[in-house]
Short mmCIF file of C-alpha atoms in Angstrom, two decimals:
data_model
loop_
_atom_site.label_atom_id
_atom_site.label_comp_id
_atom_site.label_asym_id
_atom_site.label_seq_id
_atom_site.Cartn_x
_atom_site.Cartn_y
_atom_site.Cartn_z
CA VAL A 20 154.97 34.69 85.19
CA GLN A 21 156.00 38.33 85.12
CA PRO A 22 155.13 39.90 81.74
CA PRO A 23 157.89 41.95 80.04
CA GLU A 24 157.67 45.72 80.34
CA LYS A 25 158.30 46.44 76.66
CA PRO A 26 157.53 44.63 73.36
CA LEU A 27 159.88 41.72 72.57
CA GLN A 28 161.33 40.44 69.28
CA ALA A 29 160.64 36.86 68.10
CA GLU A 30 163.92 35.43 69.44
CA GLU A 31 163.34 37.10 72.82
CA TRP A 32 159.85 35.53 73.06
CA ASN A 33 161.39 32.14 72.13
CA LYS A 34 163.87 32.51 74.97
CA VAL A 35 161.09 33.39 77.49
CA ARG A 36 159.05 30.40 76.32
CA GLU A 37 162.04 28.01 76.65
CA ASP A 38 162.52 29.10 80.26
CA PHE A 39 158.85 28.35 80.98
CA GLN A 40 158.17 24.87 82.41
CA LEU A 41 155.01 24.10 80.40
CA PRO A 42 155.52 25.53 76.89
CA GLY A 43 152.17 24.11 75.72
CA ILE A 44 150.20 26.66 77.78
CA PHE A 45 152.77 29.46 77.68
CA GLU A 46 150.65 32.00 75.70
CA GLU A 47 147.55 31.52 77.86
CA VAL A 48 149.49 31.93 81.11
CA MET A 49 151.41 34.94 79.78
CA LEU A 50 148.25 36.70 78.57
CA ASN A 51 146.45 36.01 81.86
CA SER A 52 149.38 37.62 83.60
CA MET A 53 149.22 40.63 81.25
CA ILE A 54 145.52 41.04 81.99
CA ARG A 55 146.23 40.91 85.73
CA CYS A 56 149.10 43.45 85.47
CA ASN A 57 147.24 45.57 82.88
CA SER A 58 150.32 45.43 80.61
CA PRO A 59 150.74 47.97 77.77
CA ILE A 60 148.85 46.82 74.68
CA ASP A 61 151.94 46.85 72.44
CA VAL A 62 153.61 44.26 74.70
CA ALA A 63 150.66 41.89 74.19
CA LYS A 64 150.61 42.74 70.49
CA SER A 65 154.26 41.73 70.12
CA LEU A 66 153.38 38.31 71.57
CA LEU A 67 150.53 37.90 69.06
CA THR A 68 152.80 38.93 66.16
CA HIS A 69 155.36 36.37 67.31
CA LEU A 70 152.67 33.65 67.52
CA ALA A 71 151.32 34.45 64.06
CA LYS A 72 154.84 34.13 62.58
CA HIS A 73 155.74 31.09 64.66
CA ASP A 74 152.51 29.07 64.30
CA GLY A 75 151.06 30.75 61.22
CA ASP A 76 147.86 31.16 63.26
CA ILE A 77 146.50 32.50 66.54
CA ALA A 78 144.20 30.27 68.59
CA TYR A 79 140.65 31.45 69.38
CA SER A 80 141.26 31.34 73.16
CA VAL A 81 144.39 33.52 72.77
CA LEU A 82 142.45 36.12 70.73
CA VAL A 83 139.76 36.23 73.44
CA LYS A 84 142.40 36.89 76.11
CA TYR A 85 143.96 39.66 74.01
CA LEU A 86 140.47 41.09 73.50
CA THR A 87 139.96 41.08 77.28
CA LEU A 88 143.04 43.27 77.69
CA CYS A 89 141.87 45.65 74.91
CA VAL A 90 138.43 46.01 76.54
CA GLN A 91 140.01 46.55 79.95
CA GLN A 92 141.96 49.49 78.50
CA GLY A 93 139.28 50.85 76.16
CA GLN A 94 141.45 50.27 73.03
CA VAL A 95 138.63 50.72 70.52
CA SER A 96 140.53 50.39 67.24
CA GLU A 97 142.19 47.21 68.53
CA ILE A 98 138.78 45.81 69.56
CA CYS A 99 137.51 46.45 66.01
CA ASP A 100 140.62 44.80 64.50
CA VAL A 101 140.25 41.70 66.68
CA TYR A 102 136.59 41.48 65.69
CA ASP A 103 137.51 41.62 61.99
CA ILE A 104 140.09 38.84 62.47
CA MET A 105 137.64 36.67 64.42
CA LYS A 106 134.82 37.22 61.93
CA ALA A 107 137.06 36.25 59.03
CA ARG A 108 138.39 33.13 60.76
CA PHE A 109 135.52 31.69 62.76
CA LYS A 110 131.97 31.05 61.57
CA VAL A 111 130.48 31.61 65.00
CA LEU A 112 131.77 33.25 68.15
CA GLU A 113 130.71 32.07 71.60
CA SER A 114 128.98 34.27 74.15
CA GLY A 115 132.17 35.19 76.05
CA ALA A 116 133.67 36.88 72.98
CA TYR A 117 130.41 38.68 72.19
CA ASN A 118 130.16 39.91 75.79
CA LEU A 119 133.64 41.40 75.53
CA LEU A 120 133.13 42.96 72.09
CA ILE A 121 129.81 44.52 73.04
CA ARG A 122 131.10 45.76 76.38
CA GLY A 123 134.20 47.27 74.78
CA LEU A 124 132.38 48.97 71.92
CA SER A 125 129.42 50.23 73.92
CA ASN A 126 131.76 52.32 76.06
CA SER A 127 133.16 54.08 72.99
CA ASP A 128 132.05 56.36 70.17
CA GLN A 129 131.56 53.14 68.16
CA TRP A 130 128.59 52.24 70.40
CA ARG A 131 126.21 51.74 67.46
CA MET A 132 128.44 48.89 66.32
CA ALA A 133 127.65 47.22 69.66
CA LEU A 134 123.94 47.34 68.71
CA THR A 135 124.77 45.67 65.38
CA LEU A 136 126.67 42.94 67.23
CA LEU A 137 123.74 42.45 69.58
CA GLU A 138 121.53 41.75 66.53
CA GLU A 139 124.11 39.21 65.38
CA VAL A 140 124.06 37.45 68.77
CA LYS A 141 120.26 37.17 68.63
CA LYS A 142 120.49 35.01 65.51
CA SER A 143 122.09 32.15 67.43
CA MET A 144 121.26 32.66 71.14
CA ILE A 145 119.51 34.78 73.74
CA PRO A 146 121.98 37.59 74.51
CA SER A 147 123.36 37.68 78.04
CA ARG A 148 122.39 40.27 80.61
CA THR A 149 125.82 41.94 80.14
CA CYS A 150 125.23 42.34 76.38
CA TYR A 151 121.80 43.87 76.85
CA GLU A 152 122.81 46.16 79.68
CA SER A 153 125.97 47.44 77.93
CA CYS A 154 123.83 48.43 74.92
CA ILE A 155 121.06 49.95 77.06
CA LYS A 156 123.58 52.10 78.93
CA ALA A 157 125.30 53.14 75.72
CA ALA A 158 122.01 54.21 74.13
CA SER A 159 120.97 56.03 77.33
CA ARG A 160 124.29 57.88 77.56
CA HIS A 161 123.68 59.21 74.06
CA GLN A 162 120.08 60.22 74.94
CA GLU A 163 118.66 57.56 72.63
CA MET A 164 116.04 56.60 75.20
CA LYS A 165 113.72 55.01 72.63
CA ILE A 166 116.40 52.45 71.70
CA ALA A 167 117.30 51.93 75.38
CA PHE A 168 113.70 51.11 76.32
CA GLU A 169 113.15 48.86 73.30
CA LEU A 170 116.13 46.78 74.47
CA TYR A 171 114.98 46.84 78.10
CA ASN A 172 111.49 45.58 77.16
CA GLU A 173 112.96 42.94 74.87
CA MET A 174 115.20 41.80 77.72
CA LEU A 175 112.19 41.33 80.02
CA ALA A 176 110.25 39.52 77.31
CA LYS A 177 113.13 37.03 77.07
CA ASP A 178 113.22 36.53 80.86
CA VAL A 179 116.65 38.12 81.19
CA VAL A 180 116.50 39.75 84.64
CA PRO A 181 117.88 43.32 84.72
CA THR A 182 120.22 44.52 87.47
CA LEU A 183 119.18 47.46 89.64
CA ASP A 184 122.19 49.25 88.20
CA VAL A 185 120.74 49.38 84.68
CA LEU A 186 117.28 50.38 85.98
CA GLN A 187 118.91 53.23 87.89
CA SER A 188 120.80 54.38 84.79
CA LEU A 189 117.52 54.65 82.85
CA PHE A 190 116.24 57.11 85.47
CA ASP A 191 119.58 58.97 85.56
CA PHE A 192 119.82 59.51 81.81
CA SER A 193 116.13 60.45 81.42
CA ARG A 194 116.47 63.32 83.85
CA GLY A 195 114.99 66.56 82.53
CA MET A 196 113.73 64.95 79.30
CA LYS A 197 110.25 65.61 77.94
CA GLY A 198 107.82 63.07 76.54
CA ALA A 199 104.73 61.15 77.64
CA GLU A 200 106.09 57.92 76.16
CA LEU A 201 109.29 58.19 78.18
CA GLN A 202 107.31 58.83 81.39
CA LYS A 203 105.17 55.81 80.67
CA GLU A 204 108.28 53.63 80.30
CA LEU A 205 109.77 54.84 83.59
CA PHE A 206 106.47 54.33 85.41
CA GLY A 207 106.64 50.82 83.90
CA ILE A 208 109.94 50.23 85.74
CA LEU A 209 108.26 51.28 89.00
CA SER A 210 105.48 48.75 88.28
CA TYR A 211 108.17 46.13 87.64
CA LEU A 212 109.62 46.87 91.11
CA ARG A 213 106.14 46.50 92.58
CA GLU A 214 105.32 43.23 90.84
CA ASN A 215 108.62 41.64 91.80
CA GLN A 216 108.74 43.02 95.33
CA ILE A 217 112.06 44.73 94.68
CA TYR A 218 113.15 47.41 97.12
CA PRO A 219 115.56 49.93 95.57
CA HIS A 220 118.64 50.87 97.57
CA LYS A 221 119.29 54.45 98.66
CA THR A 222 121.23 55.61 95.57
CA PHE A 223 118.64 54.15 93.19
CA MET A 224 115.85 55.75 95.26
CA ARG A 225 117.62 59.15 94.93
CA SER A 226 117.77 58.73 91.15
CA ILE A 227 113.99 58.08 91.09
CA LYS A 228 113.36 61.17 93.25
CA LEU A 229 115.60 63.41 91.10
CA TRP A 230 113.98 62.16 87.90
CA PHE A 231 110.46 62.95 89.18
CA GLU A 232 111.56 66.41 90.29
CA SER A 233 113.21 67.08 86.91
CA ILE A 234 110.12 66.33 84.76
CA PRO A 235 109.54 69.58 82.81
CA GLY A 236 106.35 71.22 84.13
CA GLY A 237 105.65 68.12 86.26
CA ASN A 238 105.70 69.85 89.64
CA TRP A 239 106.61 66.67 91.54
CA ARG A 240 108.20 66.86 94.99
CA GLY A 241 109.78 63.96 96.89
CA HIS A 242 110.27 63.54 100.66
CA LEU A 243 111.84 60.76 102.69
CA THR A 244 109.64 59.50 105.51
CA ASN A 245 108.60 56.61 107.76
CA ILE A 246 105.04 55.36 107.40
CA LYS A 247 102.96 55.26 110.61
CA ASP A 248 101.88 51.85 111.93
CA SER A 249 98.35 52.71 110.82
CA GLY A 250 99.59 52.87 107.22
CA GLN A 251 99.24 56.64 106.90
CA CYS A 252 101.98 58.66 105.19
CA PRO A 253 102.95 61.64 107.41
CA VAL A 254 103.92 63.71 104.35
CA CYS A 255 100.77 63.55 102.21
CA ASN A 256 98.38 61.92 104.75
CA HIS A 257 97.55 59.29 102.18
CA GLN A 258 96.55 55.84 103.44
CA LEU A 259 98.67 53.05 101.95
CA GLU A 260 97.16 49.87 100.52
CA ASP A 261 95.95 47.38 103.11
CA SER A 262 98.08 44.25 103.44
CA ASN A 263 95.07 41.97 103.92
CA LEU A 264 93.64 40.03 101.04
CA THR A 265 89.89 40.06 100.42
CA GLU A 266 88.05 36.85 101.34
CA GLU A 267 87.82 35.94 97.67
CA GLU A 268 91.54 36.59 97.03
CA TYR A 269 92.43 34.56 100.10
CA SER A 270 90.37 31.53 99.13
CA ASN A 271 91.68 31.68 95.53
CA LEU A 272 95.24 31.84 96.80
CA SER A 273 94.73 28.97 99.27
CA GLU A 274 93.25 26.83 96.53
CA ARG A 275 96.06 27.58 94.11
CA ILE A 276 98.85 27.01 96.64
CA ILE A 277 97.33 23.74 97.77
CA LYS A 278 96.88 22.66 94.14
CA ASP A 279 100.10 23.99 92.51
CA VAL A 280 102.61 23.94 95.33
CA ILE A 281 101.48 21.33 97.84
CA HIS A 282 99.96 18.76 95.53
CA GLY A 283 102.26 19.73 92.67
CA THR A 284 105.13 17.39 91.86
CA ASP A 285 107.38 19.46 94.07
CA THR A 286 106.32 18.33 97.52
CA PHE A 287 106.41 14.58 97.13
CA ARG A 288 110.02 14.53 95.97
CA LYS A 289 110.90 15.44 99.54
CA THR A 290 108.16 13.76 101.54
CA SER A 291 105.75 10.89 101.02
CA PRO A 292 102.01 11.29 100.29
CA LYS A 293 101.36 9.13 103.37
CA GLU A 294 103.34 11.45 105.66
CA PHE A 295 101.58 14.48 104.24
CA GLU A 296 98.20 12.82 104.82
CA THR A 297 99.15 12.17 108.47
CA PHE A 298 100.12 15.82 108.77
CA GLN A 299 96.82 17.01 107.25
CA THR A 300 94.85 14.93 109.75
CA PHE A 301 97.01 16.28 112.59
CA VAL A 302 96.35 19.89 111.49
CA GLU A 303 92.61 19.46 110.86
CA ASP A 304 92.15 18.02 114.36
CA ARG A 305 93.79 21.03 115.99
CA LEU A 306 92.80 24.04 113.84
CA PRO A 307 93.10 26.99 113.97
CA PHE A 308 96.65 28.05 114.87
CA ASP A 309 97.80 31.64 115.38
CA ILE A 310 101.44 31.15 114.44
CA VAL A 311 103.19 28.34 112.54
CA ILE A 312 106.95 28.03 113.09
CA ASP A 313 109.57 26.41 110.86
CA GLY A 314 111.40 24.84 113.81
CA LEU A 315 114.58 23.69 112.10
CA ASN A 316 115.05 27.00 110.32
CA VAL A 317 114.59 29.05 113.50
CA SER A 318 116.89 26.73 115.49
CA HIS A 319 119.87 27.96 113.44
CA ILE A 320 119.30 31.66 114.15
CA LYS A 321 122.29 31.98 116.52
CA SER A 322 125.24 29.84 115.60
CA ARG A 323 126.87 29.92 119.02
CA LYS A 324 123.82 28.60 120.86
CA MET A 325 122.41 25.12 121.11
CA GLN A 326 119.74 24.61 118.45
CA CYS A 327 117.05 23.62 120.95
CA GLU A 328 117.79 26.78 122.99
CA ASN A 329 117.30 28.98 119.92
CA LEU A 330 113.95 27.32 119.26
CA PHE A 331 113.02 27.54 122.96
CA ASP A 332 113.70 31.31 122.97
CA ALA A 333 111.59 31.77 119.84
CA VAL A 334 108.67 29.74 121.24
CA ASN A 335 108.81 31.73 124.51
CA CYS A 336 108.89 35.02 122.64
CA LEU A 337 105.90 34.06 120.45
CA ALA A 338 103.82 32.33 123.15
CA LYS A 339 103.65 35.50 125.26
CA GLU A 340 100.36 36.68 123.80
CA ASN A 341 98.67 33.31 124.50
CA ALA A 342 99.01 32.50 120.85
CA ARG A 343 98.33 28.95 119.69
CA LEU A 344 101.59 27.78 118.18
CA LEU A 345 102.40 24.94 115.83
CA VAL A 346 106.10 24.05 115.51
CA LEU A 347 107.19 21.99 112.54
CA GLY A 348 110.08 19.82 113.68
CA ARG A 349 112.05 16.80 112.49
CA LYS A 350 112.19 13.39 114.12
CA HIS A 351 115.89 13.76 114.99
CA MET A 352 114.92 16.52 117.45
CA LEU A 353 113.44 13.81 119.67
CA MET A 354 116.75 11.96 120.00
CA ASN A 355 118.57 13.26 123.06
CA SER A 356 121.74 14.85 121.57
CA SER A 357 124.19 17.72 122.11
CA ASN A 358 121.90 20.03 120.13
CA TRP A 359 118.52 18.67 121.22
CA LYS A 360 118.09 18.22 125.00
CA ARG A 361 115.11 16.07 125.98
CA GLU A 362 114.03 18.21 128.97
CA ILE A 363 114.05 21.44 126.91
CA MET A 364 112.00 19.73 124.18
CA LYS A 365 109.49 18.52 126.80
CA GLU A 366 109.10 22.04 128.20
CA MET A 367 108.48 23.45 124.72
CA GLN A 368 105.84 20.83 124.01
CA ASN A 369 103.83 22.24 126.92
CA LYS A 370 103.67 25.59 125.15
CA ALA A 371 103.10 24.57 121.55
CA ASP A 372 101.84 21.77 119.34
CA PHE A 373 104.69 19.94 117.60
CA PHE A 374 104.61 17.89 114.41
CA PHE A 375 107.78 15.88 113.80
CA ALA A 376 108.34 15.02 110.14
CA GLU A 377 110.80 12.52 108.67
CA ASN A 378 114.33 13.84 108.55
CA ILE A 379 114.32 14.27 104.77
CA SER A 380 111.04 16.18 104.56
CA GLU A 381 110.71 19.63 103.08
CA ASP A 382 108.97 21.86 105.64
CA ASP A 383 107.72 24.63 103.36
CA ALA A 384 104.69 22.76 102.06
CA PHE A 385 103.73 21.83 105.64
CA LEU A 386 104.24 25.43 106.75
CA LEU A 387 102.07 26.87 103.96
CA TYR A 388 99.34 24.28 104.42
CA ALA A 389 98.97 24.78 108.19
CA THR A 390 99.07 28.59 107.91
CA LEU A 391 96.54 28.82 105.09
CA ARG A 392 94.16 26.30 106.67
CA SER A 393 94.16 28.33 109.91
CA GLY A 394 92.70 31.41 108.20
CA GLN A 395 93.66 35.02 107.49
CA HIS A 396 94.76 35.81 111.05
CA CYS A 397 97.46 33.13 111.13
CA ARG A 398 101.11 34.19 110.75
CA PHE A 399 104.19 32.10 110.03
CA VAL A 400 107.84 32.25 111.07
CA THR A 401 110.77 31.30 108.85
CA ARG A 402 113.92 33.01 107.69
CA ASP A 403 113.35 31.60 104.19
CA PHE A 404 112.07 33.74 101.36
CA LEU A 405 109.91 30.93 99.89
CA ARG A 406 111.20 31.78 96.41
CA ASP A 407 110.68 28.33 94.91
CA HIS A 408 106.99 28.32 95.71
CA LYS A 409 106.32 31.61 94.05
CA ALA A 410 107.92 30.10 90.95
CA CYS A 411 105.52 27.11 91.04
CA LEU A 412 102.50 29.40 90.78
CA SER A 413 101.58 29.57 87.15
CA ASP A 414 100.15 33.06 86.66
CA THR A 415 101.29 36.55 87.64
CA LEU A 416 98.13 37.45 89.57
CA THR A 417 98.49 34.46 91.91
CA ARG A 418 102.21 35.18 92.30
CA HIS A 419 101.37 38.78 93.22
CA LEU A 420 98.77 37.61 95.77
CA PHE A 421 101.24 35.11 97.21
CA ARG A 422 103.86 37.82 97.74
CA LYS A 423 101.28 40.18 99.23
CA TRP A 424 100.04 37.48 101.58
CA GLN A 425 103.64 36.65 102.50
CA ARG A 426 104.48 40.30 103.24
CA GLY A 427 101.46 40.55 105.53
CA HIS A 428 101.94 37.19 107.29
CA GLN A 429 105.64 36.44 107.63
CA ILE A 430 107.09 37.27 111.03
CA VAL A 431 110.81 37.93 111.03
CA LEU A 432 112.70 37.11 114.19
CA LYS A 433 115.73 39.30 114.68
CA ASN A 434 118.67 38.18 116.69
CA ASN A 435 119.04 40.92 119.31
CA GLY A 436 121.58 39.44 121.67
CA PHE A 437 121.35 39.22 125.43
CA PRO A 438 119.14 39.78 127.44
CA LEU A 439 116.30 40.15 124.93
CA PHE A 440 116.70 37.13 122.69
CA PHE A 441 114.43 38.07 119.86
CA SER A 442 112.45 40.99 118.64
CA LYS A 443 109.56 40.34 116.38
CA GLN A 444 109.26 42.46 113.27
CA PRO A 445 105.49 42.39 112.99
CA ALA A 446 103.61 41.76 109.83
CA PHE A 447 102.47 45.20 108.65
CA ARG A 448 98.89 46.34 108.31
CA TYR A 449 99.80 48.15 105.11
CA ASP A 450 101.38 46.65 102.03
CA CYS A 451 105.12 47.24 101.62
CA VAL A 452 105.45 47.62 97.87
CA VAL A 453 105.76 50.47 95.38
CA GLN A 454 102.29 51.99 95.01
CA THR A 455 100.61 54.93 93.31
CA THR A 456 97.32 56.86 93.21
CA GLY A 457 98.32 58.82 90.10
CA ASP A 458 99.13 62.00 92.02
CA THR A 459 101.29 60.27 94.63
CA TRP A 460 103.92 57.54 94.56
CA HIS A 461 105.14 55.69 97.63
CA ILE A 462 108.37 53.75 97.25
CA PRO A 463 109.88 51.63 100.06
CA TYR A 464 113.68 51.57 99.95
CA LYS A 465 116.68 50.09 101.77
CA ASN A 466 119.99 51.63 102.76
CA VAL A 467 121.92 49.01 100.83
CA PHE A 468 121.02 46.27 98.41
CA GLU A 469 121.55 42.90 100.04
CA GLU A 470 120.26 39.86 98.25
CA LYS A 471 120.19 37.72 101.38
CA TYR A 472 117.92 40.03 103.37
CA LEU A 473 115.29 40.40 100.68
CA TYR A 474 112.47 39.15 102.90
CA GLN A 475 113.06 41.89 105.46
CA VAL A 476 110.61 44.63 104.68
CA PRO A 477 112.12 48.14 104.67
CA ARG A 478 110.98 50.81 107.15
CA LYS A 479 111.99 53.78 105.01
CA TRP A 480 109.85 55.32 102.29
CA LEU A 481 110.06 57.92 99.55
CA CYS A 482 106.81 59.86 99.16
CA ILE A 483 106.44 61.71 95.86
CA GLN A 484 103.55 64.12 95.38
CA LYS A 485 102.37 66.11 92.39
CA LYS A 486 101.75 69.62 93.64
CA ARG A 487 98.66 71.27 92.22
#
């Protein structure tokens, strides 16, 4: 449907509707088309006027579509009018309408009205991320940082996860502002990045750097650098935190993972207690391993190669240093097939121990168990991020230890093409998270933010020093 270019009279709208094959959904289709073509607001308004006269009423869904167009064009007075109509006619609005109203108003000089609406939303539901972030940005733009941070902290308390975009805006709008409380809040965001192993992208990192350098009388200077393999920062010579856990941390973590993750309800939905017992006996008889490999996961690393060849390349690459390898496989790998050739499997079994689980089993619990039982030196290989398991751990300290252990023990195989099949990104000796000594901050960052490569630890760092 092509929307008209100018407002139509009632009889003209009737004519357009008659020509339309499905008159029952005419308004919805027409408004969708207006949103897509970004039609002038008075054209859409003439349709609403016609509907009000024709039906004596305008349906909720039609008002929401009209509202979408108003928000898209920043038509503030129209947004307010639609809100008044909706409030008078409907007892409650659903979240989609609130999202639109708040987004539309927060980008205008009526932004405080968006805060009022947010309060209204809270009475019946937890506001969406969009609602919170629109209000936070509006308050920040008007230098009301106290309000912005109250909303940000409330958002976290309600488990609404902020986007990096809103975190960046808090640094951008705080630039050059005084106040110990404000500094404390922004340092809190850096701690949030640390606790959740979030690596800012380049533009966000620049905002952090510029904010530090703009603190009145702060005397902070930021430099981009690469940390040496020893963990020393070439800019300030500071030694970064060690990636190894203490003996006590390690044994606490092992206990918790075995209790919460492996013996938790999670594992046995995907494997049987009997199979896991067999696996435990298998591992205990052969301990310790140096590297544990998620065989099925690694076998998919190159889509154009046979799965058993991918695994074969990985085993060869990792067996070079005479490491003792354990490969977690599935029983179907033993059936001679187009993807799993018997002779290649035999050759691999000369270089590594293999445990073949049932075809429905979940490997992660097996992977964690074998790695942890082998001791601190043992590393593991998977392209998974092991997100679910972090979620099973009940307290933040254990979750933090799990992530730290993972960062120090997960080997990432990169697909390098011919002739070198894989390169191994080693587990670092230093811990790759945001860290501070008070007078220095070290922030690892990535060139771009890519959700799917979260487990790959960045090589680039921002070092920020307070000059005396």
